[in-house]
Amino acid sequence: MKRQGVEHFLRPGTLQLQGQPPLSLYVHLPWCLKKCPYCDFNSHAVTGGVALPEVAYLDALRADLQASLPLVWGRRIVSVFIGGGTPSLFDPASIDRLLADVRALLPLEPLAEVTLEANPGSFERDRFKAFRAAGVTRLSIGVQSFDDKALQRIGRVHDGAQARAAVAEASQAFETFNIDLMYALPGQSLAQLQADLAQALAFQPPHLSIYHLTVEPNTAFALAPPSLPDEDLASQMLDLISACTTTQGLQRYEVSAFARPGHRCRHNLNYWQFGDYLGIGAGAHGKLSFPHRVLRTVRWREPAAYMKQALAGNALSAQHEVQRDDLPFEYMMNALRLRNGFLVADFQARTGLPVSALQATLDAAQAKGLLEREGDRVRPSARGFDFLSDLQAMFLPR
Ligand SMILES: C[S@@+](CC[C@H](N)C(=O)[O-])C[C@H]1O[C@@H](n2cnc3c(N)ncnc32)[C@H](O)[C@@H]1O
Ligand code: SF4
């Protein structure tokens, strides 16, 4: 679609945003060795022996970024997240070029967090150090499980030994790193989850993300669903996760995220606090604030189409302004994921809505015991955290 000039987004409107929130950059690298049967991310299997079109893709990313600059003029980037797909399939020299292009075009905060997603088995030791040298400050390793059988059942290309080697290498090369785990896996018992947690925690990870496996539409698991733990077992699993992480000094600061002090993911925090992000790369989503509107953007999803369109200056496949009535729900979909919730003043600053847009629902949710309020702060109660989607649904437009 044709890009509109920045004047279009600066025109008057009914929302009154107060200043612009922090700006992050998301870069999507869409290839994997193989498509996992549960995955609905924009990831595409590399076909047998064919090399990744790294240079062509980097050229497209640079063109995309260059064409996006007028929308973020004068703003600094607080964090970069290179996600996928499997970004660690890219050569460290390519990541080096990517970050050089980013730095040449956009001012990065001096201590900007730069995360790269890596999969076990898609690298050797030297690659990790080379990613660090290229300017990556934080590695996020997609472990999922350390159990060979569980890994096979969820179609992963790596085994437990490769997962352990990857985490050990990350802890050597990076001051801060994350382990991604999933639970409620096909056939998983409480004891097996405990073993996974024990192995993850033995590495003393500064950050742990633990997701409940969900069967997403249009995935191989949706077509042929595996047998999964029932709700009771899944809830016992969550209790176990809470207990084990707490004793190891990790704090659950978001539904699925646990961190030691000083190691929360600044990039994801910016999403959850309804900050801005420029999203470049195939299928990447973005959100940008202007004085009177919030804009959401999407790039072309197919890598080949994206590369062609981005080079022609047309990386965007769709964009829309978030409607006034949808803003409270969109805000809560993010902010209520945080254990510590949000400040009413931040809601006003980032949505441009008056607090009256929220008051009746806040009162109703508090009366139901789903929310707690302390001065200007609003946070989900323990019950609200357990029934988060019910709580969030209260903010849907009527
Ligand atoms: C962007 S994904 C992919 C990262 C990396 N390519 C990998 O697979 O290891 C980030 C994380 O989302 C989680 N995830 C992906 N699909 C999921 C699903 N269907 N249910 C729950 N978690 C999922 C996994 O833990 C994964 O590591
Ligand atoms: S490796 Fe990660 S992004 Fe790729 S298909 Fe598997 S889950 Fe999806």
GROMACS .gro file of C-alpha atoms and ligand atoms in nm:
model
  433
    1MET     CA    1   0.000   0.000   0.000
    2LYS     CA    2   0.106   0.358  -0.058
    3ARG     CA    3   0.281   0.526   0.232
    4GLN     CA    4   0.119   0.839   0.367
    5GLY     CA    5   0.335   1.135   0.460
    6VAL     CA    6   0.386   1.215   0.827
    7GLU     CA    7   0.158   1.524   0.792
    8HIS     CA    8  -0.131   1.283   0.751
    9PHE     CA    9  -0.070   1.140   1.098
   10LEU     CA   10  -0.009   1.479   1.258
   11ARG     CA   11  -0.350   1.620   1.161
   12PRO     CA   12  -0.593   1.714   1.439
   13GLY     CA   13  -0.806   1.450   1.609
   14THR     CA   14  -1.010   1.385   1.922
   15LEU     CA   15  -0.738   1.205   2.123
   16GLN     CA   16  -0.493   1.413   2.330
   17LEU     CA   17  -0.176   1.207   2.382
   18GLN     CA   18   0.073   1.364   2.622
   19GLY     CA   19   0.416   1.333   2.464
   20GLN     CA   20   0.547   1.024   2.291
   21PRO     CA   21   0.627   0.700   2.474
   22PRO     CA   22   0.965   0.523   2.447
   23LEU     CA   23   1.035   0.381   2.100
   24SER     CA   24   1.164   0.028   2.037
   25LEU     CA   25   1.264  -0.144   1.714
   26TYR     CA   26   1.151  -0.497   1.624
   27VAL     CA   27   1.325  -0.675   1.335
   28HIS     CA   28   1.172  -0.999   1.205
   29LEU     CA   29   1.393  -1.268   1.046
   30PRO     CA   30   1.142  -1.523   0.912
   31TRP     CA   31   1.332  -1.848   0.849
   32CYS     CA   32   1.368  -2.170   1.050
   33LEU     CA   33   1.526  -2.508   0.982
   34LYS     CA   34   1.182  -2.668   1.005
   35LYS     CA   35   0.830  -2.552   1.094
   36CYS     CA   36   0.729  -2.668   1.446
   37PRO     CA   37   0.378  -2.819   1.457
   38TYR     CA   38   0.250  -2.578   1.727
   39CYS     CA   39   0.391  -2.258   1.577
   40ASP     CA   40   0.179  -1.984   1.420
   41PHE     CA   41   0.454  -1.724   1.397
   42ASN     CA   42   0.554  -1.596   1.055
   43SER     CA   43   0.829  -1.853   1.008
   44HIS     CA   44   0.919  -2.045   0.695
   45ALA     CA   45   1.122  -2.365   0.668
   46VAL     CA   46   1.447  -2.331   0.474
   47THR     CA   47   1.416  -2.575   0.187
   48GLY     CA   48   1.684  -2.848   0.182
   49GLY     CA   49   2.033  -2.712   0.142
   50VAL     CA   50   1.928  -2.372   0.002
   51ALA     CA   51   2.124  -2.083   0.151
   52LEU     CA   52   1.929  -1.803   0.319
   53PRO     CA   53   1.908  -1.487   0.104
   54GLU     CA   54   2.079  -1.295   0.384
   55VAL     CA   55   2.220  -1.009   0.178
   56ALA     CA   56   1.897  -0.950  -0.016
   57TYR     CA   57   1.698  -0.958   0.307
   58LEU     CA   58   1.934  -0.712   0.479
   59ASP     CA   59   1.902  -0.480   0.179
   60ALA     CA   60   1.523  -0.499   0.212
   61LEU     CA   61   1.539  -0.427   0.586
   62ARG     CA   62   1.757  -0.123   0.526
   63ALA     CA   63   1.520   0.009   0.258
   64ASP     CA   64   1.225  -0.055   0.492
   65LEU     CA   65   1.393   0.131   0.778
   66GLN     CA   66   1.495   0.419   0.555
   67ALA     CA   67   1.141   0.463   0.425
   68SER     CA   68   1.005   0.455   0.783
   69LEU     CA   69   1.230   0.730   0.917
   70PRO     CA   70   0.991   1.025   0.867
   71LEU     CA   71   0.743   0.858   1.105
   72VAL     CA   72   0.996   0.846   1.391
   73TRP     CA   73   1.198   1.155   1.316
   74GLY     CA   74   1.404   1.285   1.610
   75ARG     CA   75   1.324   0.990   1.838
   76ARG     CA   76   1.578   0.761   2.006
   77ILE     CA   77   1.552   0.382   2.015
   78VAL     CA   78   1.552   0.233   2.366
   79SER     CA   79   1.566  -0.134   2.265
   80VAL     CA   80   1.604  -0.360   1.962
   81PHE     CA   81   1.462  -0.712   1.937
   82ILE     CA   82   1.572  -0.938   1.653
   83GLY     CA   83   1.308  -1.209   1.654
   84GLY     CA   84   1.178  -1.482   1.433
   85GLY     CA   85   1.180  -1.732   1.299
   86THR     CA   86   1.529  -1.832   1.399
   87PRO     CA   87   1.755  -1.525   1.381
   88SER     CA   88   2.057  -1.729   1.496
   89LEU     CA   89   2.053  -1.897   1.152
   90PHE     CA   90   2.188  -1.570   1.017
   91ASP     CA   91   2.563  -1.534   1.001
   92PRO     CA   92   2.706  -1.314   1.280
   93ALA     CA   93   2.854  -1.093   1.007
   94SER     CA   94   2.499  -1.033   0.879
   95ILE     CA   95   2.378  -0.940   1.228
   96ASP     CA   96   2.677  -0.708   1.251
   97ARG     CA   97   2.573  -0.540   0.924
   98LEU     CA   98   2.210  -0.521   1.035
   99LEU     CA   99   2.301  -0.345   1.359
  100ALA     CA  100   2.543  -0.116   1.175
  101ASP     CA  101   2.259  -0.019   0.937
  102VAL     CA  102   2.026   0.042   1.231
  103ARG     CA  103   2.281   0.258   1.412
  104ALA     CA  104   2.358   0.452   1.095
  105LEU     CA  105   1.992   0.537   1.041
  106LEU     CA  106   1.849   0.571   1.391
  107PRO     CA  107   1.996   0.707   1.714
  108LEU     CA  108   2.015   0.428   1.972
  109GLU     CA  109   2.021   0.507   2.345
  110PRO     CA  110   2.379   0.447   2.467
  111LEU     CA  111   2.273   0.149   2.682
  112ALA     CA  112   2.004   0.018   2.448
  113GLU     CA  113   1.908  -0.346   2.507
  114VAL     CA  114   1.964  -0.552   2.191
  115THR     CA  115   1.809  -0.901   2.205
  116LEU     CA  116   1.855  -1.181   1.951
  117GLU     CA  117   1.651  -1.503   1.948
  118ALA     CA  118   1.861  -1.817   1.914
  119ASN     CA  119   1.764  -2.182   1.878
  120PRO     CA  120   1.972  -2.467   2.018
  121GLY     CA  121   2.152  -2.655   1.744
  122SER     CA  122   2.166  -2.363   1.501
  123PHE     CA  123   2.505  -2.235   1.612
  124GLU     CA  124   2.843  -2.320   1.756
  125ARG     CA  125   3.024  -2.160   2.047
  126ASP     CA  126   3.208  -1.899   1.840
  127ARG     CA  127   2.885  -1.772   1.688
  128PHE     CA  128   2.754  -1.662   2.027
  129LYS     CA  129   3.065  -1.457   2.098
  130ALA     CA  130   3.041  -1.313   1.747
  131PHE     CA  131   2.678  -1.208   1.805
  132ARG     CA  132   2.793  -1.037   2.124
  133ALA     CA  133   3.073  -0.862   1.935
  134ALA     CA  134   2.820  -0.746   1.672
  135GLY     CA  135   2.636  -0.553   1.946
  136VAL     CA  136   2.377  -0.804   2.070
  137THR     CA  137   2.353  -0.754   2.449
  138ARG     CA  138   2.097  -1.022   2.537
  139LEU     CA  139   2.032  -1.368   2.398
  140SER     CA  140   1.692  -1.538   2.416
  141ILE     CA  141   1.724  -1.913   2.374
  142GLY     CA  142   1.425  -2.118   2.258
  143VAL     CA  143   1.476  -2.428   2.471
  144GLN     CA  144   1.109  -2.530   2.527
  145SER     CA  145   1.214  -2.845   2.719
  146PHE     CA  146   1.531  -3.033   2.810
  147ASP     CA  147   1.357  -3.369   2.772
  148ASP     CA  148   1.439  -3.558   2.450
  149LYS     CA  149   1.099  -3.728   2.426
  150ALA     CA  150   0.905  -3.407   2.493
  151LEU     CA  151   1.116  -3.226   2.233
  152GLN     CA  152   1.041  -3.495   1.976
  153ARG     CA  153   0.668  -3.480   2.049
  154ILE     CA  154   0.662  -3.107   1.983
  155GLY     CA  155   0.868  -3.151   1.666
  156ARG     CA  156   1.183  -2.965   1.771
  157VAL     CA  157   1.501  -3.016   1.569
  158HIS     CA  158   1.728  -3.016   1.878
  159ASP     CA  159   1.766  -3.250   2.172
  160GLY     CA  160   1.816  -3.188   2.544
  161ALA     CA  161   2.195  -3.204   2.526
  162GLN     CA  162   2.202  -2.934   2.256
  163ALA     CA  163   1.967  -2.721   2.466
  164ARG     CA  164   2.197  -2.752   2.770
  165ALA     CA  165   2.502  -2.671   2.557
  166ALA     CA  166   2.330  -2.363   2.415
  167VAL     CA  167   2.236  -2.228   2.758
  168ALA     CA  168   2.585  -2.296   2.896
  169GLU     CA  169   2.738  -2.109   2.603
  170ALA     CA  170   2.495  -1.818   2.637
  171SER     CA  171   2.578  -1.781   3.006
  172GLN     CA  172   2.948  -1.756   2.913
  173ALA     CA  173   2.905  -1.507   2.631
  174PHE     CA  174   2.630  -1.278   2.769
  175GLU     CA  175   2.578  -1.091   3.096
  176THR     CA  176   2.207  -1.132   3.054
  177PHE     CA  177   2.007  -1.398   2.871
  178ASN     CA  178   1.665  -1.559   2.863
  179ILE     CA  179   1.548  -1.918   2.844
  180ASP     CA  180   1.212  -1.986   2.675
  181LEU     CA  181   1.031  -2.291   2.812
  182MET     CA  182   0.684  -2.425   2.740
  183TYR     CA  183   0.472  -2.632   2.977
  184ALA     CA  184   0.156  -2.844   2.952
  185LEU     CA  185   0.334  -3.029   2.671
  186PRO     CA  186   0.184  -3.344   2.514
  187GLY     CA  187   0.195  -3.625   2.773
  188GLN     CA  188   0.391  -3.410   3.024
  189SER     CA  189   0.368  -3.504   3.393
  190LEU     CA  190   0.428  -3.279   3.692
  191ALA     CA  191   0.754  -3.464   3.762
  192GLN     CA  192   0.873  -3.406   3.405
  193LEU     CA  193   0.800  -3.036   3.432
  194GLN     CA  194   0.986  -3.028   3.763
  195ALA     CA  195   1.288  -3.184   3.593
  196ASP     CA  196   1.273  -2.922   3.315
  197LEU     CA  197   1.253  -2.639   3.569
  198ALA     CA  198   1.539  -2.781   3.773
  199GLN     CA  199   1.760  -2.797   3.465
  200ALA     CA  200   1.672  -2.445   3.358
  201LEU     CA  201   1.723  -2.303   3.709
  202ALA     CA  202   2.057  -2.479   3.750
  203PHE     CA  203   2.194  -2.231   3.494
  204GLN     CA  204   2.078  -1.942   3.716
  205PRO     CA  205   1.915  -1.765   3.422
  206PRO     CA  206   1.868  -1.390   3.472
  207HIS     CA  207   1.535  -1.424   3.285
  208LEU     CA  208   1.295  -1.710   3.219
  209SER     CA  209   0.987  -1.706   2.995
  210ILE     CA  210   0.747  -1.995   3.053
  211TYR     CA  211   0.450  -2.030   2.820
  212HIS     CA  212   0.151  -2.259   2.844
  213LEU     CA  213   0.153  -2.450   2.511
  214THR     CA  214  -0.151  -2.341   2.313
  215VAL     CA  215  -0.294  -2.508   2.005
  216GLU     CA  216  -0.320  -2.227   1.753
  217PRO     CA  217  -0.552  -2.236   1.450
  218ASN     CA  218  -0.387  -2.329   1.118
  219THR     CA  219  -0.102  -2.526   1.274
  220ALA     CA  220  -0.023  -2.897   1.237
  221PHE     CA  221  -0.132  -2.949   1.601
  222ALA     CA  222  -0.471  -2.793   1.523
  223LEU     CA  223  -0.521  -3.048   1.242
  224ALA     CA  224  -0.404  -3.345   1.452
  225PRO     CA  225  -0.427  -3.239   1.818
  226PRO     CA  226  -0.194  -3.422   2.057
  227SER     CA  227  -0.313  -3.534   2.399
  228LEU     CA  228  -0.247  -3.247   2.639
  229PRO     CA  229  -0.260  -3.212   3.020
  230ASP     CA  230  -0.608  -3.113   3.142
  231GLU     CA  231  -0.688  -2.780   3.310
  232ASP     CA  232  -0.635  -2.913   3.664
  233LEU     CA  233  -0.294  -3.051   3.586
  234ALA     CA  234  -0.199  -2.733   3.397
  235SER     CA  235  -0.297  -2.525   3.700
  236GLN     CA  236  -0.089  -2.748   3.931
  237MET     CA  237   0.197  -2.697   3.685
  238LEU     CA  238   0.163  -2.320   3.715
  239ASP     CA  239   0.174  -2.350   4.096
  240LEU     CA  240   0.492  -2.555   4.065
  241ILE     CA  241   0.646  -2.295   3.832
  242SER     CA  242   0.560  -2.020   4.082
  243ALA     CA  243   0.710  -2.208   4.375
  244CYS     CA  244   1.033  -2.311   4.198
  245THR     CA  245   1.103  -1.969   4.046
  246THR     CA  246   1.036  -1.782   4.370
  247THR     CA  247   1.281  -1.994   4.568
  248GLN     CA  248   1.544  -1.918   4.304
  249GLY     CA  249   1.499  -1.541   4.335
  250LEU     CA  250   1.311  -1.494   4.008
  251GLN     CA  251   1.015  -1.258   4.021
  252ARG     CA  252   0.706  -1.315   3.807
  253TYR     CA  253   0.665  -0.964   3.671
  254GLU     CA  254   0.440  -1.057   3.378
  255VAL     CA  255   0.206  -1.350   3.306
  256SER     CA  256   0.482  -1.559   3.142
  257ALA     CA  257   0.800  -1.370   3.237
  258PHE     CA  258   1.024  -1.421   3.541
  259ALA     CA  259   1.336  -1.216   3.613
  260ARG     CA  260   1.605  -1.144   3.866
  261PRO     CA  261   1.627  -0.779   3.977
  262GLY     CA  262   1.771  -0.565   3.699
  263HIS     CA  263   1.710  -0.828   3.428
  264ARG     CA  264   1.353  -0.760   3.315
  265CYS     CA  265   1.324  -0.746   2.937
  266ARG     CA  266   1.311  -0.376   2.857
  267HIS     CA  267   1.186  -0.439   2.505
  268ASN     CA  268   0.887  -0.647   2.612
  269LEU     CA  269   0.818  -0.410   2.904
  270ASN     CA  270   0.784  -0.132   2.651
  271TYR     CA  271   0.517  -0.336   2.465
  272TRP     CA  272   0.330  -0.410   2.787
  273GLN     CA  273   0.346  -0.046   2.895
  274PHE     CA  274   0.186   0.052   2.562
  275GLY     CA  275   0.508   0.203   2.434
  276ASP     CA  276   0.584   0.248   2.063
  277TYR     CA  277   0.767   0.012   1.831
  278LEU     CA  278   0.870   0.029   1.473
  279GLY     CA  279   0.837  -0.322   1.329
  280ILE     CA  280   1.041  -0.404   1.018
  281GLY     CA  281   1.084  -0.733   0.832
  282ALA     CA  282   0.839  -0.984   0.685
  283GLY     CA  283   0.502  -0.975   0.862
  284ALA     CA  284   0.630  -0.743   1.138
  285HIS     CA  285   0.376  -0.542   1.335
  286GLY     CA  286   0.436  -0.188   1.459
  287LYS     CA  287   0.267   0.072   1.678
  288LEU     CA  288   0.341   0.443   1.661
  289SER     CA  289   0.189   0.733   1.856
  290PHE     CA  290   0.117   1.082   1.729
  291PRO     CA  291  -0.035   1.374   1.923
  292HIS     CA  292  -0.391   1.277   1.822
  293ARG     CA  293  -0.380   0.912   1.714
  294VAL     CA  294  -0.224   0.567   1.756
  295LEU     CA  295  -0.122   0.394   1.435
  296ARG     CA  296  -0.077   0.018   1.386
  297THR     CA  297   0.120  -0.112   1.088
  298VAL     CA  298   0.186  -0.454   0.926
  299ARG     CA  299   0.449  -0.553   0.668
  300TRP     CA  300   0.406  -0.803   0.382
  301ARG     CA  301   0.411  -1.152   0.530
  302GLU     CA  302   0.573  -1.371   0.263
  303PRO     CA  303   0.950  -1.320   0.269
  304ALA     CA  304   0.982  -1.298  -0.112
  305ALA     CA  305   0.694  -1.050  -0.142
  306TYR     CA  306   0.831  -0.848   0.149
  307MET     CA  307   1.179  -0.824  -0.004
  308LYS     CA  308   1.042  -0.712  -0.341
  309GLN     CA  309   0.800  -0.459  -0.192
  310ALA     CA  310   1.044  -0.320   0.066
  311LEU     CA  311   1.304  -0.252  -0.204
  312ALA     CA  312   1.035  -0.067  -0.400
  313GLY     CA  313   0.952   0.144  -0.092
  314ASN     CA  314   0.623  -0.039  -0.022
  315ALA     CA  315   0.699  -0.262   0.278
  316LEU     CA  316   0.363  -0.189   0.443
  317SER     CA  317   0.079  -0.428   0.361
  318ALA     CA  318  -0.174  -0.265   0.596
  319GLN     CA  319  -0.212   0.007   0.854
  320HIS     CA  320  -0.494   0.140   1.066
  321GLU     CA  321  -0.558   0.399   1.332
  322VAL     CA  322  -0.676   0.245   1.657
  323GLN     CA  323  -1.034   0.359   1.711
  324ARG     CA  324  -1.104   0.564   2.022
  325ASP     CA  325  -1.344   0.297   2.160
  326ASP     CA  326  -1.087   0.019   2.114
  327LEU     CA  327  -0.806   0.192   2.302
  328PRO     CA  328  -0.902   0.094   2.661
  329PHE     CA  329  -0.912  -0.278   2.570
  330GLU     CA  330  -0.590  -0.260   2.368
  331TYR     CA  331  -0.419  -0.085   2.658
  332MET     CA  332  -0.544  -0.346   2.910
  333MET     CA  333  -0.445  -0.637   2.684
  334ASN     CA  334  -0.091  -0.520   2.752
  335ALA     CA  335  -0.078  -0.338   3.086
  336LEU     CA  336  -0.278  -0.592   3.288
  337ARG     CA  337  -0.030  -0.864   3.190
  338LEU     CA  338   0.209  -0.689   3.428
  339ARG     CA  339   0.197  -0.796   3.793
  340ASN     CA  340   0.239  -0.432   3.888
  341GLY     CA  341  -0.026  -0.305   3.649
  342PHE     CA  342  -0.015   0.060   3.542
  343LEU     CA  343  -0.059   0.420   3.653
  344VAL     CA  344  -0.383   0.592   3.553
  345ALA     CA  345  -0.170   0.889   3.442
  346ASP     CA  346   0.016   0.661   3.199
  347PHE     CA  347  -0.314   0.534   3.060
  348GLN     CA  348  -0.414   0.893   2.990
  349ALA     CA  349  -0.077   0.990   2.845
  350ARG     CA  350  -0.054   0.691   2.610
  351THR     CA  351  -0.412   0.655   2.490
  352GLY     CA  352  -0.497   1.026   2.488
  353LEU     CA  353  -0.827   0.942   2.661
  354PRO     CA  354  -0.960   1.103   2.979
  355VAL     CA  355  -0.973   0.886   3.291
  356SER     CA  356  -1.354   0.904   3.272
  357ALA     CA  357  -1.328   0.658   2.978
  358LEU     CA  358  -1.214   0.398   3.231
  359GLN     CA  359  -1.372   0.487   3.562
  360ALA     CA  360  -1.691   0.278   3.552
  361THR     CA  361  -1.508  -0.038   3.441
  362LEU     CA  362  -1.232   0.008   3.699
  363ASP     CA  363  -1.500   0.034   3.971
  364ALA     CA  364  -1.682  -0.274   3.843
  365ALA     CA  365  -1.362  -0.482   3.820
  366GLN     CA  366  -1.260  -0.372   4.169
  367ALA     CA  367  -1.604  -0.466   4.304
  368LYS     CA  368  -1.559  -0.814   4.153
  369GLY     CA  369  -1.223  -0.849   4.329
  370LEU     CA  370  -1.030  -0.861   4.000
  371LEU     CA  371  -0.842  -0.532   4.041
  372GLU     CA  372  -0.662  -0.353   4.324
  373ARG     CA  373  -0.603   0.023   4.343
  374GLU     CA  374  -0.348   0.212   4.546
  375GLY     CA  375  -0.338   0.585   4.475
  376ASP     CA  376  -0.288   0.623   4.101
  377ARG     CA  377  -0.176   0.261   4.055
  378VAL     CA  378  -0.406  -0.009   3.922
  379ARG     CA  379  -0.299  -0.372   3.930
  380PRO     CA  380  -0.468  -0.707   3.880
  381SER     CA  381  -0.547  -0.883   4.210
  382ALA     CA  382  -0.422  -1.241   4.253
  383ARG     CA  383  -0.767  -1.354   4.133
  384GLY     CA  384  -0.761  -1.106   3.843
  385PHE     CA  385  -0.421  -1.242   3.738
  386ASP     CA  386  -0.564  -1.596   3.737
  387PHE     CA  387  -0.869  -1.489   3.533
  388LEU     CA  388  -0.690  -1.235   3.320
  389SER     CA  389  -0.890  -1.273   3.000
  390ASP     CA  390  -1.218  -1.221   3.191
  391LEU     CA  391  -1.071  -0.908   3.348
  392GLN     CA  392  -0.942  -0.776   3.015
  393ALA     CA  393  -1.274  -0.850   2.842
  394MET     CA  394  -1.446  -0.605   3.079
  395PHE     CA  395  -1.271  -0.325   2.887
  396LEU     CA  396  -1.408  -0.427   2.545
  397PRO     CA  397  -1.615  -0.156   2.374
  398ARG     CA  398  -1.987  -0.192   2.445
  399LIG     C1  399   0.892  -1.614   1.852
  399LIG     S1  400   0.882  -1.769   1.928
  399LIG     C2  401   1.017  -1.848   1.857
  399LIG     C3  402   1.155  -1.849   1.912
  399LIG     C4  403   1.245  -1.954   1.851
  399LIG     N1  404   1.232  -1.958   1.709
  399LIG     C5  405   1.214  -2.093   1.904
  399LIG     O1  406   1.121  -2.156   1.856
  399LIG     O2  407   1.285  -2.137   1.990
  399LIG     C6  408   0.912  -1.732   2.095
  399LIG     C7  409   0.859  -1.832   2.193
  399LIG     O3  410   0.719  -1.843   2.189
  399LIG     C8  411   0.682  -1.966   2.247
  399LIG     N2  412   0.575  -2.026   2.165
  399LIG     C9  413   0.572  -2.040   2.032
  399LIG     N3  414   0.458  -2.101   1.993
  399LIG    C10  415   0.386  -2.126   2.106
  399LIG    C11  416   0.260  -2.187   2.135
  399LIG     N4  417   0.182  -2.236   2.038
  399LIG     N5  418   0.220  -2.194   2.264
  399LIG    C12  419   0.297  -2.143   2.363
  399LIG     N6  420   0.416  -2.086   2.343
  399LIG    C13  421   0.461  -2.076   2.215
  399LIG    C14  422   0.806  -2.054   2.252
  399LIG     O4  423   0.849  -2.071   2.385
  399LIG    C15  424   0.907  -1.974   2.173
  399LIG     O5  425   1.037  -1.991   2.219
  400SF4     S1  426   1.174  -2.266   1.554
  400SF4    FE1  427   1.044  -2.116   1.664
  400SF4     S2  428   0.970  -1.972   1.509
  400SF4    FE2  429   1.056  -2.152   1.403
  400SF4     S3  430   0.881  -2.281   1.361
  400SF4    FE3  431   0.969  -2.350   1.556
  400SF4     S4  432   0.862  -2.229   1.715
  400SF4    FE4  433   0.820  -2.132   1.520
   0.00000   0.00000   0.00000
